[in-house]
Amino acid sequence: MAFMVKHVVGGQLKNLTGGLTEEKPEAEKSDAGAKGMTQEEFEQYQQQLEEEKQEREAHFAQKKAERATVRTHFREKYRLPKNEMDETQIQQAGDDVELPTELAKMIAEDNQEEAHKQSVLGQLSNIQNVDMDQLKDKAQATLEDLKKQTENCSLM
């Protein structure tokens, strides 16, 4: 009940004053005095807080851009649609965003494995009971036979 009365009466009192009681500089001085600092120390403290806040925001933006880069990489890899928000985050970070080193190593390994799997020899190694050395020897022997036949050919 006291809350209701305070809420109703307090709101009416604020409206009656009409904003005549704005004294922010004194509020800052009282904050500095309450913390046991002089005005200069308090201003330095506020400036330091602001710098730390900017550093945190920059670090956070960098991390967001790194995450966006990872998402973009996987979207390209799996041919998924692009996301404009990710591209915007990367551009806001200044395009100097790199993948985390651990992830870059994993991606490089995956790319090597995929390149090997996509090659002819990689496809043949997936087939069971294939002797790669024997297959290579047969291929070389066939090429040599073709060369000999072309040398003996009267048309060429």
Tab-separated table of C-alpha atoms in Angstrom:
chain	number	residue	atom	x	y	z
A	1	MET	CA	0.000	0.000	0.000
A	2	ALA	CA	2.861	2.344	0.820
A	3	PHE	CA	4.299	1.580	-2.603
A	4	MET	CA	1.075	2.619	-4.306
A	5	VAL	CA	0.909	5.886	-2.384
A	6	LYS	CA	4.554	6.665	-3.100
A	7	HIS	CA	4.100	5.820	-6.762
A	8	VAL	CA	1.020	8.009	-7.186
A	9	VAL	CA	2.207	10.947	-5.059
A	10	GLY	CA	5.837	10.738	-6.194
A	11	GLY	CA	4.846	10.986	-9.830
A	12	GLN	CA	2.685	14.020	-9.123
A	13	LEU	CA	5.499	15.738	-7.179
A	14	LYS	CA	7.945	15.204	-10.029
A	15	ASN	CA	5.499	16.798	-12.428
A	16	LEU	CA	5.078	19.819	-10.127
A	17	THR	CA	8.805	20.559	-9.905
A	18	GLY	CA	9.029	20.787	-13.700
A	19	GLY	CA	12.687	19.820	-13.935
A	20	LEU	CA	14.011	22.713	-11.856
A	21	THR	CA	16.129	20.417	-9.713
A	22	GLU	CA	18.619	19.271	-12.371
A	23	GLU	CA	22.108	19.609	-10.916
A	24	LYS	CA	24.270	17.045	-12.631
A	25	PRO	CA	27.644	18.734	-12.034
A	26	GLU	CA	27.028	18.578	-8.301
A	27	ALA	CA	25.999	14.961	-8.651
A	28	GLU	CA	29.351	14.228	-10.293
A	29	LYS	CA	31.159	16.107	-7.557
A	30	SER	CA	29.250	14.182	-4.955
A	31	ASP	CA	30.207	10.924	-6.733
A	32	ALA	CA	33.863	11.933	-6.658
A	33	GLY	CA	33.586	12.952	-3.022
A	34	ALA	CA	31.779	9.741	-2.135
A	35	LYS	CA	34.584	7.714	-3.679
A	36	GLY	CA	37.248	9.702	-1.878
A	37	MET	CA	38.713	11.324	-4.995
A	38	THR	CA	39.347	14.813	-6.165
A	39	GLN	CA	37.614	16.101	-9.284
A	40	GLU	CA	40.755	15.512	-11.417
A	41	GLU	CA	41.153	11.956	-10.136
A	42	PHE	CA	37.502	11.299	-10.805
A	43	GLU	CA	37.804	12.613	-14.386
A	44	GLN	CA	40.878	10.451	-14.974
A	45	TYR	CA	39.014	7.489	-13.551
A	46	GLN	CA	36.040	8.153	-15.864
A	47	GLN	CA	38.391	8.494	-18.839
A	48	GLN	CA	40.117	5.228	-17.953
A	49	LEU	CA	36.749	3.487	-17.687
A	50	GLU	CA	35.770	4.829	-21.094
A	51	GLU	CA	39.039	3.615	-22.665
A	52	GLU	CA	38.595	0.170	-21.141
A	53	LYS	CA	35.043	0.084	-22.442
A	54	GLN	CA	36.240	0.959	-25.956
A	55	GLU	CA	38.923	-1.743	-25.788
A	56	ARG	CA	36.337	-4.308	-24.696
A	57	GLU	CA	34.008	-3.260	-27.505
A	58	ALA	CA	36.830	-3.492	-30.056
A	59	HIS	CA	37.819	-6.933	-28.773
A	60	PHE	CA	34.192	-8.033	-28.851
A	61	ALA	CA	33.781	-6.753	-32.420
A	62	GLN	CA	36.944	-8.646	-33.418
A	63	LYS	CA	35.593	-11.874	-31.910
A	64	LYS	CA	32.253	-11.361	-33.633
A	65	ALA	CA	34.056	-10.864	-36.938
A	66	GLU	CA	36.119	-14.033	-36.382
A	67	ARG	CA	32.950	-16.009	-35.719
A	68	ALA	CA	31.360	-14.504	-38.819
A	69	THR	CA	34.436	-15.523	-40.822
A	70	VAL	CA	34.098	-19.094	-39.580
A	71	ARG	CA	30.402	-19.145	-40.477
A	72	THR	CA	31.181	-17.674	-43.904
A	73	HIS	CA	33.850	-20.302	-44.495
A	74	PHE	CA	31.469	-23.142	-43.715
A	75	ARG	CA	28.720	-21.558	-45.822
A	76	GLU	CA	31.118	-21.471	-48.774
A	77	LYS	CA	32.362	-24.981	-48.103
A	78	TYR	CA	28.900	-26.509	-47.962
A	79	ARG	CA	27.431	-24.122	-50.552
A	80	LEU	CA	24.893	-22.586	-48.196
A	81	PRO	CA	23.315	-19.173	-48.784
A	82	LYS	CA	25.335	-16.161	-47.667
A	83	ASN	CA	24.343	-14.055	-44.681
A	84	GLU	CA	24.586	-10.287	-45.075
A	85	MET	CA	24.972	-9.746	-41.322
A	86	ASP	CA	28.151	-11.849	-41.265
A	87	GLU	CA	29.609	-9.881	-44.157
A	88	THR	CA	28.733	-6.625	-42.389
A	89	GLN	CA	30.472	-7.750	-39.192
A	90	ILE	CA	33.582	-8.684	-41.144
A	91	GLN	CA	33.615	-5.316	-42.919
A	92	GLN	CA	33.153	-3.437	-39.634
A	93	ALA	CA	36.219	-5.148	-38.240
A	94	GLY	CA	38.228	-3.720	-41.108
A	95	ASP	CA	38.667	-6.863	-43.209
A	96	ASP	CA	41.772	-7.813	-41.201
A	97	VAL	CA	39.998	-10.770	-39.627
A	98	GLU	CA	41.732	-14.103	-39.729
A	99	LEU	CA	40.559	-17.525	-38.762
A	100	PRO	CA	41.757	-18.747	-35.374
A	101	THR	CA	44.996	-20.707	-35.822
A	102	GLU	CA	43.567	-23.994	-34.575
A	103	LEU	CA	40.643	-23.753	-36.944
A	104	ALA	CA	42.906	-22.749	-39.827
A	105	LYS	CA	44.994	-25.893	-39.222
A	106	MET	CA	41.873	-28.051	-39.154
A	107	ILE	CA	40.617	-26.488	-42.386
A	108	ALA	CA	43.983	-27.002	-44.091
A	109	GLU	CA	43.957	-30.668	-43.082
A	110	ASP	CA	40.385	-31.063	-44.334
A	111	ASN	CA	41.299	-29.427	-47.640
A	112	GLN	CA	44.252	-31.770	-48.094
A	113	GLU	CA	42.091	-34.793	-47.338
A	114	GLU	CA	39.397	-33.609	-49.744
A	115	ALA	CA	41.953	-32.944	-52.485
A	116	HIS	CA	43.350	-36.444	-52.015
A	117	LYS	CA	39.881	-37.990	-52.021
A	118	GLN	CA	38.950	-36.107	-55.181
A	119	SER	CA	42.041	-37.261	-57.044
A	120	VAL	CA	41.951	-40.432	-59.137
A	121	LEU	CA	44.358	-42.235	-56.837
A	122	GLY	CA	42.273	-41.212	-53.836
A	123	GLN	CA	39.163	-42.649	-55.467
A	124	LEU	CA	40.980	-45.852	-56.309
A	125	SER	CA	42.280	-46.241	-52.775
A	126	ASN	CA	38.687	-46.300	-51.571
A	127	ILE	CA	38.073	-49.437	-53.602
A	128	GLN	CA	38.901	-52.509	-51.601
A	129	ASN	CA	41.455	-55.125	-52.715
A	130	VAL	CA	43.311	-52.803	-55.101
A	131	ASP	CA	47.074	-53.009	-55.188
A	132	MET	CA	48.178	-49.473	-56.027
A	133	ASP	CA	51.749	-50.434	-56.982
A	134	GLN	CA	50.523	-53.111	-59.375
A	135	LEU	CA	48.019	-50.673	-60.877
A	136	LYS	CA	50.730	-48.045	-61.410
A	137	ASP	CA	52.998	-50.616	-63.057
A	138	LYS	CA	50.213	-51.696	-65.433
A	139	ALA	CA	49.488	-48.083	-66.362
A	140	GLN	CA	53.138	-47.378	-67.113
A	141	ALA	CA	53.437	-50.573	-69.154
A	142	THR	CA	50.376	-49.613	-71.163
A	143	LEU	CA	51.800	-46.151	-71.881
A	144	GLU	CA	55.080	-47.652	-73.028
A	145	ASP	CA	53.230	-50.062	-75.343
A	146	LEU	CA	51.264	-47.182	-76.835
A	147	LYS	CA	54.465	-45.221	-77.445
A	148	LYS	CA	56.067	-48.199	-79.210
A	149	GLN	CA	53.008	-48.729	-81.360
A	150	THR	CA	52.906	-45.068	-82.377
A	151	GLU	CA	56.583	-45.169	-83.308
A	152	ASN	CA	55.987	-48.156	-85.568
A	153	CYS	CA	52.896	-46.648	-87.150
A	154	SER	CA	53.476	-45.639	-90.741
A	155	LEU	CA	50.797	-42.916	-90.732
A	156	MET	CA	52.400	-40.945	-87.968
